[in-house]
Coordinates of C-alpha atoms in Angstrom, one line a residue:
M1458 CA -4.4 16.9 -18.2
T1459 CA -7.3 17.0 -15.7
L1460 CA -7.5 20.8 -15.9
I1461 CA -7.5 20.7 -19.7
W1462 CA -10.3 18.1 -19.7
R1463 CA -12.3 20.1 -17.3
A1464 CA -12.1 23.1 -19.5
L1465 CA -13.0 21.1 -22.6
L1466 CA -16.2 19.8 -20.9
F1467 CA -17.7 23.2 -21.2
F1468 CA -17.6 22.8 -25.0
F1469 CA -17.7 19.1 -25.7
P1470 CA -19.5 16.2 -23.8
G1471 CA -17.4 13.4 -22.4
P1472 CA -14.2 12.3 -24.1
V1473 CA -15.0 14.1 -27.4
G1474 CA -13.2 17.3 -26.3
F1475 CA -10.0 15.5 -25.7
I1476 CA -10.1 13.8 -29.1
V1477 CA -10.8 17.2 -30.8
F1478 CA -8.1 18.9 -28.8
D1479 CA -5.4 16.3 -29.6
N1480 CA -6.3 16.3 -33.3
L1481 CA -6.2 20.1 -33.5
L1482 CA -2.7 20.0 -32.1
F1483 CA -1.6 17.1 -34.4
W1484 CA -3.0 18.6 -37.7
G1485 CA -2.5 22.2 -36.8
G1486 CA 1.1 21.8 -35.6
L1487 CA 2.0 19.8 -38.7
A1488 CA 0.2 22.2 -41.0
A1489 CA 2.1 25.2 -39.5
L1490 CA 5.4 23.3 -39.9
A1491 CA 4.7 22.4 -43.5
V1492 CA 3.7 26.0 -44.4
A1493 CA 6.8 27.4 -42.6
I1494 CA 9.2 24.9 -44.3
R1495 CA 7.7 25.1 -47.8
P1496 CA 9.3 28.4 -49.0
K1497 CA 12.7 26.9 -48.5
L1498 CA 12.4 23.2 -49.0
G1499 CA 9.6 23.1 -51.6
R1500 CA 6.1 21.8 -52.0
G1501 CA 7.1 18.4 -50.7
A1502 CA 6.9 19.9 -47.2
L1503 CA 3.1 19.8 -47.5
A1504 CA 3.3 15.9 -47.3
L1505 CA 4.2 16.4 -43.6
V1506 CA 0.5 17.0 -42.9
A1507 CA -0.2 13.4 -43.8
I1508 CA 2.0 12.0 -41.0
P1509 CA -1.0 11.1 -38.7
L1510 CA -2.3 8.8 -41.4
L1511 CA 0.9 6.7 -41.5
P1512 CA 1.3 3.2 -40.0
G1513 CA 1.3 3.4 -36.2
T1514 CA 0.5 7.1 -35.9
F1515 CA -3.0 6.5 -37.1
N1516 CA -3.8 4.1 -34.3
Y1517 CA -4.6 6.5 -31.5
L1518 CA -6.1 9.6 -33.2
G1519 CA -9.4 8.7 -31.7
H1520 CA -8.2 7.6 -28.2
V1521 CA -8.3 9.4 -24.9
V1522 CA -4.9 8.4 -23.5
I1523 CA -2.1 10.6 -22.1
D1524 CA 0.3 9.2 -24.6
A1525 CA -1.7 10.6 -27.5
M1526 CA -1.9 14.0 -25.8
L1527 CA 1.9 13.9 -25.2
A1528 CA 2.5 13.3 -28.9
A1529 CA 0.1 16.0 -29.8
V1530 CA 1.7 18.5 -27.5
L1531 CA 5.3 17.7 -28.7
V1532 CA 4.3 17.9 -32.3
T1533 CA 3.0 21.4 -31.7
A1534 CA 6.0 22.3 -29.5
S1535 CA 8.4 21.1 -32.3
S1536 CA 6.6 23.3 -34.9
L1537 CA 6.7 26.3 -32.6
A1538 CA 10.4 25.7 -32.0
Y1539 CA 11.1 25.7 -35.8
L1540 CA 9.1 28.9 -36.2
A1541 CA 11.1 30.5 -33.4
R1542 CA 14.4 29.6 -35.2
R1543 CA 13.4 31.1 -38.5
E1544 CA 14.6 34.6 -39.3
H1545 CA 11.8 37.1 -38.7
A1546 CA 11.8 40.7 -39.5
N1547 CA 10.1 41.5 -36.2
P1548 CA 12.3 40.5 -33.2
G1549 CA 9.3 40.6 -30.9
T1550 CA 7.6 37.9 -33.0
R1551 CA 10.7 35.7 -32.8
L1552 CA 10.8 36.2 -29.0
A1553 CA 7.1 35.4 -28.6
L1554 CA 7.5 32.2 -30.6
Q1555 CA 10.5 31.2 -28.6
I1556 CA 8.7 31.7 -25.3
S1557 CA 5.7 29.8 -26.6
A1558 CA 7.9 26.9 -27.8
N1559 CA 9.5 26.6 -24.4
A1560 CA 6.2 26.7 -22.6
V1561 CA 4.6 24.1 -24.8
I1562 CA 7.7 21.9 -24.6
A1563 CA 7.5 22.2 -20.8
L1564 CA 3.8 21.2 -21.0
G1565 CA 4.9 17.8 -22.1
F1566 CA 6.4 17.3 -18.6
F1567 CA 3.0 17.9 -17.0
V1568 CA 1.3 15.4 -19.4
R1569 CA 3.9 12.7 -18.7
L1570 CA 6.6 13.1 -16.0
N1571 CA 8.9 10.6 -17.6
A1572 CA 9.0 12.6 -20.8
V1573 CA 11.4 15.1 -19.1
F1574 CA 14.4 13.5 -20.8
C1575 CA 13.0 13.7 -24.3
L1576 CA 12.4 17.4 -23.9
V1577 CA 16.1 18.2 -23.8
P1578 CA 16.8 18.0 -27.6
L1579 CA 13.7 20.1 -28.3
L1580 CA 14.6 22.8 -25.7
L1581 CA 18.2 23.0 -27.1
F1582 CA 16.9 23.5 -30.6
A1583 CA 14.2 26.0 -29.6
N1584 CA 16.9 28.1 -27.9
G1585 CA 19.7 27.3 -30.3
R1586 CA 19.9 30.7 -32.0
H1587 CA 21.6 32.0 -28.9
G1588 CA 24.6 29.7 -29.2
L1589 CA 25.4 26.4 -27.4
K1590 CA 26.2 27.9 -24.0
R1591 CA 23.2 30.2 -23.8
A1592 CA 20.9 27.5 -25.2
T1593 CA 22.1 25.1 -22.6
L1594 CA 21.6 27.6 -19.8
L1595 CA 18.1 28.5 -21.0
S1596 CA 17.2 24.8 -21.4
F1597 CA 18.5 24.0 -17.9
A1598 CA 16.5 26.9 -16.4
V1599 CA 13.3 25.6 -18.0
L1600 CA 14.0 22.1 -16.8
S1601 CA 14.8 23.3 -13.3
L1602 CA 11.5 25.1 -13.1
L1603 CA 9.5 22.0 -14.0
P1604 CA 9.5 20.2 -10.6
V1605 CA 8.9 23.5 -8.8
L1606 CA 5.9 24.3 -10.9
Y1607 CA 4.7 20.7 -10.5
S1608 CA 4.8 20.9 -6.8
V1609 CA 3.1 24.3 -6.7
Q1610 CA 0.4 22.9 -9.0
N1611 CA -0.2 19.9 -6.7
I1612 CA -0.4 22.1 -3.6
A1613 CA -2.7 24.6 -5.2
L1614 CA -5.1 21.9 -6.5
D1615 CA -4.8 19.8 -3.4
V1616 CA -3.7 16.8 -5.5
K1617 CA -3.8 13.4 -3.6
R1618 CA -0.5 11.6 -4.4
S1619 CA -0.9 8.0 -5.6
H1620 CA 2.9 7.5 -6.3
P1621 CA 2.5 5.9 -9.8
G1622 CA 6.3 5.7 -10.1
D1623 CA 6.3 3.1 -7.4
S1624 CA 4.7 0.7 -9.8
I1625 CA 8.1 0.7 -11.6
K1626 CA 9.9 -0.1 -8.4
A1627 CA 7.5 -2.9 -7.5
Y1628 CA 7.6 -4.4 -10.9
Q1629 CA 11.4 -4.5 -11.1
L1630 CA 11.6 -5.9 -7.5
L1631 CA 9.2 -8.6 -8.6
A1632 CA 11.2 -9.4 -11.7
I1633 CA 14.5 -9.5 -9.9
S1634 CA 13.0 -11.7 -7.2
Y1635 CA 12.0 -14.2 -9.9
H1636 CA 15.5 -14.3 -11.4
E1637 CA 17.2 -14.4 -8.0
R1638 CA 14.7 -17.0 -6.7
K1639 CA 14.0 -15.2 -3.5
N1640 CA 11.6 -12.5 -2.3
L1641 CA 13.4 -9.1 -2.3
F1642 CA 10.5 -6.9 -1.3
P1643 CA 10.8 -4.9 1.9
G1644 CA 8.2 -5.7 4.6
T1645 CA 6.7 -8.8 6.2
W1646 CA 5.5 -11.6 4.0
T1647 CA 4.2 -15.1 4.6
S1648 CA 6.1 -18.0 3.2
E1649 CA 3.3 -18.6 0.7
Q1650 CA 3.3 -15.0 -0.4
S1651 CA 7.1 -15.2 -0.9
R1652 CA 6.7 -18.4 -2.9
Q1653 CA 4.1 -16.8 -5.1
I1654 CA 6.3 -13.7 -5.7
V1655 CA 9.1 -16.0 -7.0
E1656 CA 7.0 -18.6 -8.8
S1657 CA 3.6 -17.1 -9.6
C1658 CA 3.5 -13.4 -10.3
Y1659 CA 6.2 -12.2 -12.7
S1660 CA 5.5 -11.6 -16.3
P1661 CA 7.8 -9.8 -18.8
I1662 CA 4.6 -8.6 -20.6
Q1663 CA 3.4 -6.1 -17.9
W1664 CA 3.1 -5.5 -14.2
D1665 CA -0.8 -5.8 -14.1
T1666 CA -0.5 -9.2 -12.2
A1667 CA 1.0 -7.4 -9.2
A1668 CA -1.3 -4.4 -9.4
S1669 CA -4.3 -3.8 -7.2
W1670 CA -6.5 -5.3 -10.0
G1671 CA -4.3 -8.3 -10.8
Q1672 CA -4.3 -11.9 -9.6
C1673 CA -1.3 -11.2 -7.4
R1674 CA -2.9 -8.0 -5.9
F1675 CA -1.6 -9.1 -2.5
I1676 CA 1.7 -7.5 -3.5
S1677 CA 0.3 -4.0 -4.0
D1678 CA -2.1 -4.4 -1.1
T1679 CA 0.6 -5.5 1.3
L1680 CA 2.9 -2.6 0.4
H1681 CA 0.0 -0.2 1.0
L1682 CA -1.1 -1.8 4.2
Q1683 CA 2.4 -1.9 5.7
G1684 CA 2.9 1.8 4.8
I1685 CA 5.8 1.0 2.3
W1686 CA 4.2 2.2 -0.9
G1687 CA 5.1 5.8 -1.6
T1688 CA 8.0 5.9 1.0
S1689 CA 11.7 6.0 0.8
R1690 CA 11.7 2.5 2.2
L1691 CA 10.6 1.0 -1.1
T1692 CA 12.9 3.3 -3.0
H1693 CA 15.9 2.3 -1.0
A1694 CA 15.1 -1.4 -1.3
W1695 CA 14.7 -1.0 -5.1
I1696 CA 18.1 0.8 -5.5
R1697 CA 19.8 -1.6 -3.2
T1698 CA 18.5 -4.6 -5.1
I1699 CA 19.7 -3.2 -8.4
L1700 CA 23.2 -2.5 -7.0
E1701 CA 23.4 -6.0 -5.5
H1702 CA 22.0 -7.8 -8.5
P1703 CA 23.0 -5.9 -11.6
A1704 CA 23.0 -9.0 -13.8
S1705 CA 19.4 -9.9 -12.9
Y1706 CA 18.5 -6.3 -13.3
F1707 CA 19.7 -6.3 -16.9
V1708 CA 18.1 -9.7 -17.5
M1709 CA 14.7 -8.4 -16.5
L1710 CA 15.0 -5.2 -18.6
V1711 CA 15.8 -6.7 -22.0
P1712 CA 12.8 -9.1 -22.5
T1713 CA 10.2 -6.4 -21.7
F1714 CA 11.9 -3.9 -23.9
K1715 CA 12.2 -6.3 -26.8
K1716 CA 8.6 -7.3 -26.4
S1717 CA 7.7 -3.6 -26.4
T1718 CA 9.6 -2.8 -29.6
F1719 CA 8.9 -5.9 -31.7
D1720 CA 5.4 -7.1 -30.6
P1721 CA 3.8 -4.5 -28.3
N1722 CA 0.4 -5.0 -26.7
S1723 CA -2.7 -3.0 -27.7
R1724 CA -1.5 -1.7 -31.0
P1725 CA -5.0 -0.8 -32.2
M1726 CA -7.6 -0.6 -29.4
L1727 CA -10.9 -0.8 -31.2
Y1728 CA -13.6 -0.9 -28.6
N1729 CA -15.9 1.5 -26.8
A1730 CA -14.7 2.1 -23.3
A1731 CA -17.2 2.7 -20.5
N1732 CA -17.5 6.4 -19.4
P1733 CA -19.8 8.4 -17.2
W1734 CA -21.4 10.2 -20.2
G1735 CA -22.3 7.0 -22.1
W1736 CA -20.5 8.3 -25.2
A1737 CA -19.7 5.7 -27.8
V1738 CA -18.9 5.4 -31.5
P1739 CA -22.0 4.0 -33.3
D1740 CA -21.2 0.3 -33.8
S1741 CA -24.4 -1.5 -34.7
P1742 CA -24.0 -1.1 -37.6
P1743 CA -20.7 1.0 -37.8
R1744 CA -20.7 4.0 -40.1
P1745 CA -18.7 3.7 -43.4
A1746 CA -16.0 6.0 -42.0
T1747 CA -15.7 3.7 -38.9
Q1748 CA -15.4 0.6 -41.1
L1749 CA -12.7 2.2 -43.2
A1750 CA -10.7 3.3 -40.2
R1751 CA -11.0 -0.1 -38.6
A1752 CA -9.9 -1.8 -41.8
Y1753 CA -6.8 0.3 -42.1
A1754 CA -5.9 0.1 -38.3
T1755 CA -6.1 -3.7 -38.5
S1756 CA -4.5 -4.0 -41.9
E1757 CA -1.2 -5.9 -42.4
V1758 CA 0.7 -2.8 -43.5
N1759 CA -0.4 -0.8 -40.5
D1760 CA 0.2 -3.6 -38.0
R1761 CA 3.6 -4.7 -39.4
L1762 CA 5.1 -1.3 -39.9
G1763 CA 3.4 0.6 -37.1
R1764 CA 5.7 -0.8 -34.4
P1765 CA 8.5 0.8 -32.4
W1766 CA 11.3 -1.2 -34.2
F1767 CA 10.2 0.4 -37.4
F1768 CA 10.2 3.9 -35.8
T1769 CA 13.7 3.2 -34.5
S1770 CA 14.9 2.1 -37.9
L1771 CA 13.5 5.3 -39.6
S1772 CA 15.1 7.5 -36.8
I1773 CA 18.5 5.9 -37.3
I1774 CA 18.3 6.3 -41.0
G1775 CA 17.4 10.0 -40.5
L1776 CA 20.3 10.6 -38.2
I1777 CA 22.8 8.9 -40.5
L1778 CA 21.6 11.0 -43.4
A1779 CA 21.8 14.2 -41.4
L1780 CA 25.3 13.5 -40.1
R1781 CA 26.7 12.1 -43.4
Y1782 CA 25.7 15.1 -45.5
R1783 CA 26.2 17.6 -42.7
L1784 CA 22.6 18.6 -42.7
H1785 CA 22.8 19.1 -39.0
T1786 CA 24.7 22.3 -39.7
T1787 CA 21.5 23.8 -41.2
T1788 CA 18.4 25.0 -39.3
E1789 CA 16.1 22.4 -41.0
G1790 CA 18.6 19.6 -40.4
Q1791 CA 19.0 20.6 -36.8
F1792 CA 15.2 20.5 -36.4
G1793 CA 15.1 17.0 -37.9
V1794 CA 17.9 15.8 -35.7
A1795 CA 16.3 17.3 -32.5
V1796 CA 13.0 15.7 -33.2
L1797 CA 14.6 12.3 -34.0
L1798 CA 16.7 12.4 -30.8
S1799 CA 13.7 13.3 -28.8
G1800 CA 11.8 10.3 -30.0
L1801 CA 14.8 8.0 -29.5
V1802 CA 15.5 9.3 -26.0
Y1803 CA 11.8 8.8 -25.1
L1804 CA 12.0 5.2 -26.4
V1805 CA 15.2 4.5 -24.4
T1806 CA 13.6 5.7 -21.2
F1807 CA 11.2 2.7 -21.5
F1808 CA 14.2 0.4 -21.4
F1809 CA 15.0 1.5 -17.9
F1810 CA 11.5 2.5 -16.7
N1811 CA 8.9 0.2 -18.1
V1812 CA 6.0 -1.7 -16.5
S1813 CA 4.2 -2.9 -19.6
A1814 CA 5.0 -3.8 -23.2
E1815 CA 2.4 -1.3 -24.4
F1816 CA 2.4 0.3 -27.9
R1817 CA 1.0 3.6 -26.6
Y1818 CA 4.3 4.3 -24.7
F1819 CA 6.0 4.7 -28.1
Y1820 CA 3.4 6.9 -29.8
W1821 CA 5.6 10.0 -29.7
S1822 CA 8.5 8.0 -31.1
G1823 CA 6.4 7.3 -34.2
F1824 CA 5.5 10.9 -34.9
S1825 CA 9.1 12.0 -34.2
A1826 CA 10.5 9.3 -36.6
Y1827 CA 8.2 10.3 -39.5
C1828 CA 8.5 14.1 -38.9
G1829 CA 12.2 14.1 -38.3
L1830 CA 13.1 11.8 -41.3
G1831 CA 10.6 13.7 -43.5
V1832 CA 12.3 17.1 -42.9
I1833 CA 15.8 15.6 -43.3
L1834 CA 14.8 14.1 -46.6
L1835 CA 13.4 17.4 -47.8
A1836 CA 16.6 19.1 -46.6
Y1837 CA 18.7 16.5 -48.4
R1838 CA 16.9 17.1 -51.7
Y1839 CA 17.2 20.9 -51.3
H1840 CA 21.0 20.8 -50.5
R1841 CA 21.6 18.5 -53.4
R1842 CA 20.9 21.5 -55.6
N1843 CA 22.4 24.0 -53.1
P1844 CA 25.5 22.4 -51.5
I1845 CA 26.5 23.2 -48.0
P1846 CA 29.8 25.0 -48.0
M1847 CA 32.7 23.0 -46.4
A1848 CA 33.7 24.5 -43.0
K1849 CA 35.2 23.5 -39.8
P1850 CA 32.4 22.2 -37.5
S1851 CA 31.4 24.3 -34.6
Q1852 CA 31.4 23.0 -31.0
A1853 CA 27.6 22.7 -31.2
H1854 CA 27.8 20.7 -34.4
T1855 CA 30.4 18.4 -32.9
W1856 CA 28.2 17.8 -29.9
I1857 CA 25.2 17.0 -32.1
H1858 CA 27.3 14.6 -34.2
Q1859 CA 28.8 12.7 -31.3
G1860 CA 25.6 12.6 -29.2
S1861 CA 23.6 11.3 -32.2
L1862 CA 26.2 8.6 -32.8
L1863 CA 26.2 7.4 -29.2
L1864 CA 22.4 7.3 -28.9
A1865 CA 22.0 5.6 -32.3
T1866 CA 24.6 3.0 -31.3
F1867 CA 23.0 2.3 -28.0
V1868 CA 19.4 2.0 -29.4
T1869 CA 20.6 -0.2 -32.3
S1870 CA 22.4 -2.5 -29.9
L1871 CA 19.3 -2.9 -27.7
H1872 CA 17.4 -4.1 -30.7
L1873 CA 20.1 -6.4 -32.0
L1874 CA 21.2 -8.0 -28.8
P1875 CA 19.9 -11.6 -28.9
F1876 CA 18.5 -12.3 -25.4
A1877 CA 15.6 -14.2 -24.0
I1878 CA 14.5 -15.4 -20.6
L1879 CA 15.8 -18.9 -19.8
P1880 CA 12.7 -21.2 -20.3
S1881 CA 11.6 -24.0 -18.1
K1882 CA 10.3 -27.2 -19.7
R1883 CA 7.4 -29.0 -18.2
L1884 CA 5.5 -32.1 -19.1
V1885 CA 2.2 -32.8 -17.3
S1886 CA -0.2 -35.8 -18.0
L1887 CA -3.9 -35.9 -17.1
T1888 CA -5.3 -39.4 -16.9
P1889 CA -9.0 -40.3 -16.2
L1890 CA -9.3 -42.7 -13.3
D1891 CA -12.8 -44.0 -14.1
Q1892 CA -15.2 -44.2 -17.0
K1893 CA -16.7 -40.8 -16.3
V1894 CA -15.8 -37.8 -18.5
V1895 CA -13.0 -35.4 -17.5
G1896 CA -13.1 -31.9 -19.2
V1897 CA -10.2 -29.5 -19.5
S1898 CA -11.2 -25.9 -20.5
S1899 CA -8.0 -24.0 -20.0
V1900 CA -4.2 -24.3 -19.3
A1901 CA -2.5 -21.1 -18.5
L1902 CA 0.4 -19.5 -16.6
H1903 CA -0.8 -17.8 -13.4
S1904 CA 1.3 -14.8 -14.2
T1905 CA -0.3 -14.0 -17.6
P1906 CA -2.6 -11.0 -17.2
V1907 CA -6.1 -12.3 -17.3
W1908 CA -7.2 -10.0 -20.1
M1909 CA -4.3 -11.5 -22.3
R1910 CA -4.8 -15.1 -21.5
K1911 CA -5.4 -17.6 -24.3
P1912 CA -7.5 -20.7 -23.4
F1913 CA -4.4 -23.0 -23.8
E1914 CA -1.0 -21.5 -23.2
A1915 CA 0.7 -24.8 -23.8
E1916 CA 1.1 -27.5 -26.4
I1917 CA -1.6 -30.1 -26.0
S1918 CA -1.3 -33.8 -27.2
A1919 CA -4.9 -34.9 -27.0
M1920 CA -4.5 -38.7 -27.8
T1921 CA -8.1 -40.0 -27.8
W1922 CA -9.5 -36.9 -26.1
S1923 CA -12.0 -34.9 -28.2
Y1924 CA -11.9 -31.1 -28.6
V1925 CA -15.5 -29.7 -28.7
D1926 CA -16.5 -26.1 -28.1
G1927 CA -13.1 -25.1 -26.7
V1928 CA -12.9 -28.0 -24.2
Y1929 CA -10.9 -31.2 -24.2
R1930 CA -12.9 -34.1 -23.0
S1931 CA -11.7 -37.6 -22.2
A1932 CA -12.8 -40.8 -24.0
P1933 CA -13.7 -44.1 -22.4
R1934 CA -10.3 -45.6 -23.3
L1935 CA -8.7 -43.7 -20.3
S1936 CA -5.7 -42.4 -22.4
P1937 CA -3.8 -39.4 -21.0
L1938 CA -3.9 -35.8 -22.1
L1939 CA -0.3 -34.4 -22.4
I1940 CA 0.5 -30.8 -21.6
Q1941 CA 3.9 -29.5 -22.6
T1942 CA 5.2 -26.0 -21.8
N1943 CA 8.5 -24.3 -22.4
T1944 CA 8.2 -20.9 -20.8
L1945 CA 8.6 -19.2 -17.4
H1946 CA 9.3 -21.3 -14.3
Q1947 CA 6.0 -20.5 -12.7
D1948 CA 2.6 -21.8 -11.5
L1949 CA 0.5 -23.5 -14.1
I1950 CA -3.3 -23.3 -13.7
V1951 CA -5.5 -26.1 -15.2
H1952 CA -9.2 -25.4 -15.3
F1953 CA -11.5 -28.5 -15.2
E1954 CA -15.2 -28.9 -15.8
T1955 CA -17.2 -30.0 -12.8
G1956 CA -20.6 -31.6 -12.7
P1957 CA -22.6 -34.7 -11.8
D1958 CA -21.2 -36.7 -14.8
R1959 CA -17.6 -35.7 -14.2
G1960 CA -15.0 -38.1 -12.7
W1961 CA -11.6 -38.5 -11.1
V1962 CA -8.4 -37.5 -12.9
A1963 CA -4.7 -38.2 -12.1
I1964 CA -2.2 -35.4 -12.6
D1965 CA 1.4 -36.6 -13.0
E1966 CA 4.6 -34.5 -13.5
A1967 CA 8.1 -35.8 -13.0
G1968 CA 7.4 -37.9 -9.9
R1969 CA 4.5 -35.7 -8.6
H1970 CA 1.2 -37.4 -8.4
L1971 CA -2.2 -35.8 -7.6
E1972 CA -5.7 -37.2 -7.8
I1973 CA -8.5 -34.7 -8.3
D1974 CA -12.3 -35.4 -8.1
T1975 CA -14.2 -33.2 -10.6
H1976 CA -17.6 -34.6 -9.6
A1977 CA -20.0 -31.9 -8.3
P1978 CA -23.8 -31.7 -7.8
E1979 CA -24.1 -29.0 -10.4
A1980 CA -22.2 -28.1 -13.6
G1981 CA -19.3 -25.6 -13.0
S1982 CA -15.5 -25.4 -13.1
M1983 CA -12.5 -25.7 -10.8
A1984 CA -9.0 -24.5 -11.0
V1985 CA -6.0 -26.6 -10.0
L1986 CA -2.7 -24.8 -9.4
L1987 CA 0.4 -26.8 -10.3
S1988 CA 3.5 -25.1 -8.7
P1989 CA 6.7 -25.6 -10.6
L1990 CA 9.2 -28.2 -9.6
D1991 CA 12.4 -27.3 -7.8
R1992 CA 14.8 -25.5 -10.1
S1993 CA 17.9 -25.7 -7.9
D1994 CA 19.6 -27.6 -10.6
Q1995 CA 18.8 -24.9 -13.2
R1996 CA 21.6 -22.3 -13.5
K1997 CA 20.7 -18.7 -12.8
Q1998 CA 20.6 -16.5 -15.9
R1999 CA 23.8 -14.6 -15.5
F2000 CA 26.2 -12.5 -17.5
N2001 CA 28.8 -15.2 -18.2
R2002 CA 31.9 -14.7 -20.2
E2003 CA 30.3 -15.5 -23.5
S2004 CA 27.3 -13.1 -23.0
V2005 CA 29.6 -10.3 -21.9
L2006 CA 31.7 -10.8 -25.1
L2007 CA 28.6 -10.9 -27.2
T2008 CA 27.4 -7.6 -25.8
I2009 CA 30.7 -6.0 -26.4
L2010 CA 30.8 -7.3 -29.9
V2011 CA 27.3 -6.0 -30.7
L2012 CA 28.0 -2.6 -29.2
A2013 CA 31.4 -2.3 -31.0
G2014 CA 29.9 -3.5 -34.3
A2015 CA 27.0 -1.1 -34.1
W2016 CA 29.3 1.8 -33.3
L2017 CA 31.7 1.0 -36.2
V2018 CA 29.0 0.5 -38.8
I2019 CA 27.0 3.6 -37.8
R2020 CA 30.1 5.7 -37.4
K2021 CA 31.2 4.7 -40.9
L2022 CA 27.8 5.3 -42.5
A2023 CA 27.6 8.7 -40.8
R2024 CA 31.1 9.9 -41.7
P2025 CA 30.6 13.4 -43.1
R2026 CA 30.9 14.0 -46.8
G2027 CA 29.9 16.9 -49.1
L2028 CA 26.7 17.1 -51.1
L2029 CA 27.5 17.4 -54.8
P2030 CA 25.1 19.4 -57.0
T2031 CA 23.1 17.3 -59.5

């Protein structure tokens, strides 16, 4: 990615080159695919060019993020793979396209290392004309070369390793520590640090709290200072913790994944980011095209449908259609299935390896859903007029059928499984102790990333307190302000106004009593941290008999329904 950007800087200033590069791959790849498919599947194939304008895929066309580049690379790679599978008069052209397809698919690995799994369906399709065994061997050869080439690249460019993968290990150790109620990190920690790891730092939203820029940055800093970050010591601790606490491991995976798929963060990111070139989209006032793009990006249609759950639904529908009508026995149907499987595999990797409920992680899944389903619908319409002859399925077709069923069942079950983190109820009262004013400007969980905090992450019963300019202020009658939460069992932070006219306040919660003086010579603010009460009487969130039974029922039900819907049947001519 860095090398590509460096080359683009010779032609375009700042981030413009990346945006142009990504869009050339998006629009060019889809245009090539549409033109290639049109002779067989009809003029409807030209609609594929409009995929970047659909809900969700429109969001990052103007963004410089590796997830947009990954989607752009894989769109082009998919198009090249289809071109390589078409029958060409010139065998040399077919070979050149096949090599190009494999090379561009491999490029996806260098853009995002965790994309390696979703490359497999694309590689198998790109090499599929050689038969299942040879295609598997060729794909395995390409995959085997990737880590070697990656290491050579790092040595040649003298890349300094930052071990970004350790953020996954740190985040999952933090989450399991919360559920197990003890610090499971390797290394030496103070008692207060261990308490904060359990009661102050975990969020199912993202790992930013524990990162070097978060409010619990001591976790990342300590791992670096003690020489644990980037070593096998952290890896061993991570694997050992998962093996010793599999129930807590599952408990921490599901909430982040469900947040990611149903309500991800940063769906549209409509702001000018600081950069060394000072490049920005004119915003005062915005141009008409900018206003139109913003209106669509923030519209109800784009926001509601442009989410990973919708991409998953389209992908499952596409797979069922392909299997039910045996479209996966045709080149176009195999293309659609391969693209859909790639997007679903990529989505599933973020169930196991996720540090943040970010929309951008699922950007390729959006393009794959629209593109794969679009081609399968076109193939369905074509084969309604030109039925596929009934024949005994080949080994490759059987593998495609069974693999698609298993993946569709697993992904569907992840979306349907009803599961949420066990909440902790708290009731806190704030009572003025004199006639002076007490002001409360914020109530928030310590673990919520600062940039995502709302002023009041709690239910407030104001009584006689007034709410002016975003601040609750007490009245002379000395009535309490009630704070009610039903969320994570973690530290609560209450921000008070301070100043010469501010007074004493009593904080009470289930037998705990504190008295705080908010008087100060000058106006300002102060934060009071309220640690959670002991939860020794609260059961750990475990896989009990009922939850195991529910999981089995959801998996079995999804398998039976999808298997029945995907049961092969012939296409009858209209």
